[in-house]
Tab-separated table of C-alpha atoms in Angstrom:
chain	number	residue	atom	x	y	z
A	377	MET	CA	0.000	0.000	0.000
A	378	GLY	CA	3.025	2.240	0.216
A	379	VAL	CA	3.546	4.962	2.814
A	380	ARG	CA	0.671	5.649	5.190
A	381	ALA	CA	0.788	9.021	6.949
A	382	LEU	CA	-1.006	8.579	10.278
A	383	THR	CA	-3.770	11.003	11.211
A	384	GLY	CA	-6.161	11.542	14.099
A	385	THR	CA	-5.478	9.199	16.978
A	386	ARG	CA	-2.592	7.523	15.094
A	387	MET	CA	-0.469	10.686	14.724
A	388	ARG	CA	2.689	11.428	16.653
A	389	GLY	CA	0.864	12.590	19.795
A	390	ALA	CA	-1.108	9.367	20.145
A	391	ALA	CA	1.977	7.342	19.245
A	392	SER	CA	3.891	9.016	22.077
A	393	ALA	CA	1.225	8.066	24.622
A	394	ALA	CA	1.139	4.487	23.362
A	395	LEU	CA	4.877	4.158	23.535
A	396	ILE	CA	5.102	5.543	27.072
A	397	MET	CA	2.362	3.206	28.342
A	398	THR	CA	3.901	0.106	26.760
A	399	GLY	CA	7.485	0.400	27.993
A	400	SER	CA	8.023	-2.897	29.825
A	401	LEU	CA	11.669	-3.921	30.060
A	402	THR	CA	14.138	-2.121	32.283
A	403	LEU	CA	17.101	-0.291	30.771
A	404	SER	CA	18.957	1.794	33.328
A	405	GLY	CA	19.019	5.533	32.672
A	406	CYS	CA	16.166	5.566	30.113
A	407	ALA	CA	13.760	8.530	30.146
A	408	GLY	CA	11.589	10.499	27.744
A	409	PHE	CA	10.046	9.614	24.383
A	410	LEU	CA	11.862	8.401	21.270
A	411	VAL	CA	15.518	9.299	21.023
A	412	PRO	CA	16.597	12.474	19.195
A	413	ALA	CA	18.846	11.471	16.316
A	414	GLY	CA	22.461	11.445	17.443
A	415	GLY	CA	21.386	12.009	21.083
A	416	GLY	CA	22.965	10.662	24.269
A	417	GLU	CA	26.542	10.835	25.401
A	418	ALA	CA	27.954	9.759	22.081
A	419	GLY	CA	30.700	11.391	20.098
A	420	PRO	CA	30.467	12.144	16.378
A	421	SER	CA	29.561	9.362	13.990
A	422	PRO	CA	32.408	7.733	12.054
A	423	SER	CA	33.194	9.189	8.653
A	424	ARG	CA	33.046	5.866	6.870
A	425	THR	CA	29.802	4.949	5.124
A	426	ALA	CA	27.453	2.081	5.871
A	427	SER	CA	28.598	0.228	2.770
A	428	ALA	CA	31.973	-0.831	4.186
A	429	GLY	CA	32.851	-4.275	2.916
A	430	VAL	CA	32.283	-7.815	4.096
A	431	HIS	CA	34.625	-10.145	2.260
A	432	ALA	CA	36.066	-13.636	2.487
A	433	SER	CA	39.865	-13.787	2.677
A	434	THR	CA	42.757	-15.668	4.306
A	435	PRO	CA	43.085	-14.612	7.964
A	436	SER	CA	46.048	-14.099	10.204
A	437	PRO	CA	45.675	-16.063	13.465
A	438	VAL	CA	45.546	-12.823	15.469
A	439	ASP	CA	42.595	-11.606	13.400
A	440	ILE	CA	40.213	-14.435	14.312
A	441	ALA	CA	37.324	-12.987	16.314
A	442	SER	CA	36.583	-14.680	19.599
A	443	GLN	CA	33.167	-15.047	21.207
A	444	PRO	CA	31.847	-11.521	21.854
A	445	ALA	CA	31.315	-10.165	25.323
A	446	VAL	CA	27.716	-9.853	26.479
A	447	ARG	CA	26.416	-6.383	27.313
A	448	PRO	CA	25.631	-6.257	31.058
A	449	GLY	CA	21.911	-6.383	31.733
A	450	ALA	CA	20.996	-7.133	28.109
A	451	PRO	CA	18.434	-9.890	27.431
A	452	SER	CA	19.803	-13.051	25.901
A	453	ARG	CA	19.409	-13.334	22.138
A	454	PRO	CA	19.025	-16.572	20.217
A	455	THR	CA	21.858	-17.770	17.998
A	456	PRO	CA	20.865	-17.382	14.322
A	457	THR	CA	20.497	-20.536	12.272
A	458	PRO	CA	20.781	-20.968	8.502
A	459	SER	CA	17.597	-20.844	6.441
A	460	ALA	CA	15.953	-23.955	5.027
A	461	THR	CA	18.109	-23.634	1.927
A	462	GLY	CA	21.324	-23.678	3.983
A	463	CYS	CA	23.948	-21.076	4.833
A	464	PRO	CA	23.984	-18.075	2.427
A	465	GLY	CA	26.767	-17.886	-0.118
A	466	SER	CA	28.418	-15.061	1.803
A	467	GLY	CA	28.785	-17.332	4.834
A	468	LEU	CA	27.010	-14.716	6.976
A	469	VAL	CA	23.514	-14.761	8.449
A	470	VAL	CA	21.752	-12.021	10.440
A	471	ASP	CA	19.208	-12.250	13.223
A	472	MET	CA	17.114	-9.721	15.159
A	473	GLY	CA	16.618	-10.128	18.896
A	474	PRO	CA	13.713	-9.022	21.095
A	475	VAL	CA	12.808	-5.351	21.331
A	476	GLU	CA	14.138	-3.627	24.436
A	477	ALA	CA	11.747	-1.008	25.779
A	478	ALA	CA	11.614	1.479	28.657
A	479	LEU	CA	9.573	4.673	29.012
A	480	GLY	CA	8.971	4.994	25.286
A	481	HIS	CA	12.478	4.148	24.087
A	482	ARG	CA	12.902	1.283	21.631
A	483	ALA	CA	16.003	-0.638	20.574
A	484	VAL	CA	16.775	-4.059	19.178
A	485	GLY	CA	19.979	-6.079	19.010
A	486	LEU	CA	21.175	-7.387	15.642
A	487	THR	CA	23.458	-10.428	15.447
A	488	LEU	CA	25.781	-11.445	12.607
A	489	THR	CA	26.977	-15.063	12.579
A	490	ASN	CA	29.489	-16.850	10.368
A	491	CYS	CA	27.510	-19.955	9.410
A	492	GLY	CA	30.077	-21.040	6.819
A	493	GLY	CA	33.246	-23.077	6.977
A	494	LYS	CA	35.909	-20.381	6.574
A	495	PRO	CA	36.702	-17.000	8.152
A	496	VAL	CA	35.023	-13.951	6.607
A	497	ARG	CA	36.294	-10.381	6.907
A	498	VAL	CA	33.682	-8.079	8.435
A	499	ASP	CA	34.095	-4.297	8.490
A	500	GLY	CA	30.902	-2.314	8.120
A	501	TYR	CA	27.295	-1.652	9.113
A	502	PRO	CA	24.123	-3.715	8.678
A	503	SER	CA	21.757	-2.918	5.835
A	504	VAL	CA	18.273	-2.136	7.221
A	505	GLN	CA	15.140	-1.312	5.198
A	506	ALA	CA	11.615	-0.768	6.581
A	507	LEU	CA	8.818	-2.445	4.577
A	508	ASP	CA	5.054	-1.939	4.318
A	509	GLU	CA	2.433	-4.713	4.404
A	510	ASN	CA	3.052	-5.468	0.709
A	511	GLY	CA	6.801	-5.789	1.152
A	512	ASP	CA	7.524	-2.438	-0.496
A	513	ALA	CA	10.267	-0.168	0.848
A	514	LEU	CA	9.239	2.716	3.121
A	515	PRO	CA	11.093	6.076	3.232
A	516	VAL	CA	12.471	5.522	6.739
A	517	LYS	CA	16.039	6.771	7.137
A	518	VAL	CA	18.641	4.510	8.741
A	519	ASN	CA	21.643	6.442	10.028
A	520	PRO	CA	24.986	4.966	11.069
A	521	GLY	CA	25.564	6.651	14.410
A	522	SER	CA	25.102	6.900	18.146
A	523	SER	CA	21.909	7.100	20.160
A	524	TYR	CA	20.525	7.228	23.671
A	525	PHE	CA	21.345	3.525	24.100
A	526	GLY	CA	25.017	3.719	23.248
A	527	GLN	CA	27.896	5.205	21.319
A	528	ASP	CA	28.727	4.114	17.814
A	529	LYS	CA	32.485	3.548	17.764
A	530	GLY	CA	32.370	2.491	14.125
A	531	PRO	CA	32.791	-0.984	12.673
A	532	GLU	CA	35.375	-3.355	14.100
A	533	GLU	CA	37.415	-4.991	11.337
A	534	VAL	CA	37.883	-8.677	12.122
A	535	MET	CA	38.203	-12.035	10.434
A	536	LEU	CA	35.040	-13.643	11.767
A	537	ALA	CA	35.719	-17.317	12.403
A	538	PRO	CA	33.116	-20.011	11.653
A	539	GLY	CA	30.453	-20.109	14.359
A	540	LYS	CA	31.448	-16.739	15.855
A	541	THR	CA	29.210	-13.687	16.080
A	542	MET	CA	29.226	-9.890	15.959
A	543	ARG	CA	26.587	-7.401	17.092
A	544	SER	CA	24.959	-4.119	16.164
A	545	LEU	CA	22.331	-2.004	17.919
A	546	LEU	CA	19.319	-0.623	16.009
A	547	VAL	CA	17.438	2.203	17.762
A	548	TRP	CA	14.111	3.909	17.007
A	549	VAL	CA	14.593	7.705	16.933
A	550	SER	CA	12.279	10.675	16.525
A	551	THR	CA	13.385	13.938	14.917
A	552	PRO	CA	11.898	17.439	15.347
A	553	THR	CA	11.214	17.684	11.606
A	554	GLY	CA	10.002	14.124	11.117
A	555	GLY	CA	6.312	14.966	10.798
A	556	ASP	CA	3.762	12.171	11.187
A	557	LEU	CA	5.120	8.727	11.951
A	558	ILE	CA	5.012	6.003	9.302
A	559	GLU	CA	3.572	2.576	10.049
A	560	GLY	CA	5.818	-0.292	8.992
A	561	ASP	CA	5.146	-4.013	8.907
A	562	ALA	CA	8.652	-5.504	8.755
A	563	LEU	CA	12.379	-4.866	8.606
A	564	GLU	CA	14.599	-6.310	5.886
A	565	ILE	CA	18.093	-6.781	7.297
A	566	ALA	CA	21.322	-7.918	5.605
A	567	PRO	CA	24.961	-8.120	6.774
A	568	GLU	CA	25.702	-5.227	4.409
A	569	PRO	CA	24.110	-3.771	1.258
A	570	GLY	CA	24.020	-6.332	-1.532
A	571	LEU	CA	24.241	-9.457	0.634
A	572	GLU	CA	21.484	-11.923	1.447
A	573	ALA	CA	18.736	-10.318	3.570
A	574	ARG	CA	16.190	-11.711	6.010
A	575	THR	CA	12.789	-10.184	6.786
A	576	PHE	CA	11.602	-9.757	10.368
A	577	PRO	CA	8.000	-8.730	11.175
A	578	LEU	CA	7.356	-5.760	13.458
A	579	GLU	CA	4.875	-6.790	16.137
A	580	GLY	CA	3.024	-4.348	18.371
A	581	SER	CA	1.553	-0.966	17.430
A	582	ASP	CA	4.287	0.958	19.241
A	583	VAL	CA	7.127	-0.854	17.466
A	584	ARG	CA	5.478	-0.426	14.044
A	585	LEU	CA	5.467	3.395	14.238
A	586	LEU	CA	8.642	4.686	12.586
A	587	ASP	CA	10.468	7.968	12.012
A	588	GLU	CA	14.186	7.152	11.691
A	589	PHE	CA	16.668	4.560	12.953
A	590	ASN	CA	20.213	4.878	14.256
A	591	MET	CA	22.531	1.861	14.116
A	592	THR	CA	26.001	0.997	15.302
A	593	GLY	CA	28.705	-0.755	13.271
A	594	TRP	CA	29.281	-4.493	13.540
A	595	ARG	CA	31.456	-5.214	16.584
A	596	THR	CA	32.299	-8.248	18.718
A	597	SER	CA	30.787	-6.297	21.620
A	598	THR	CA	28.245	-3.452	21.360
A	599	THR	CA	29.903	-1.792	24.376
A	600	GLY	CA	33.533	-2.087	23.225
């Protein structure tokens, strides 16, 4: 159906009330409505673009990524598994964890796993696209950068060993000039632009209301 500008009770004001009432999980230090783009205690976003490469190559032993550290207080996220057709040709598969919510703030953890049999070089950002109910792209901006939930320190270049994972944080943000929120039905997420993507449904009226996203680069720890 394309973009649906929300009016009446589904405009930004009503969305704010719904988001505040539905915050359920505890994230320390959270307050207010959706996060202003680039807000929080973060420094400037890295100059590199979100299309930094993900490539297979021969690793040095010191480049092999170990199991990532777990962010204190974060909910556990399931390990991604290959699709029914097997591991993608890139050797990388993405997964989206549960939505973290508190007082109107929304964030979700993304996981990148090497499901193949050889190390793959990772150095970039996820590719994220919001979709409507027909699977068509929505004009929702996705910005590499920091947010209320954490600082984007840029991608971490590693040779990701088979079975190992990396993480990124995707955060719902609201901007002063955003206008009415857009209702989305799903997110299409890939390790980087041009690689195999997976589609994840957006469940819950609060999570489906979109303005912009901020995301951090792929790292072995979202706090490091």
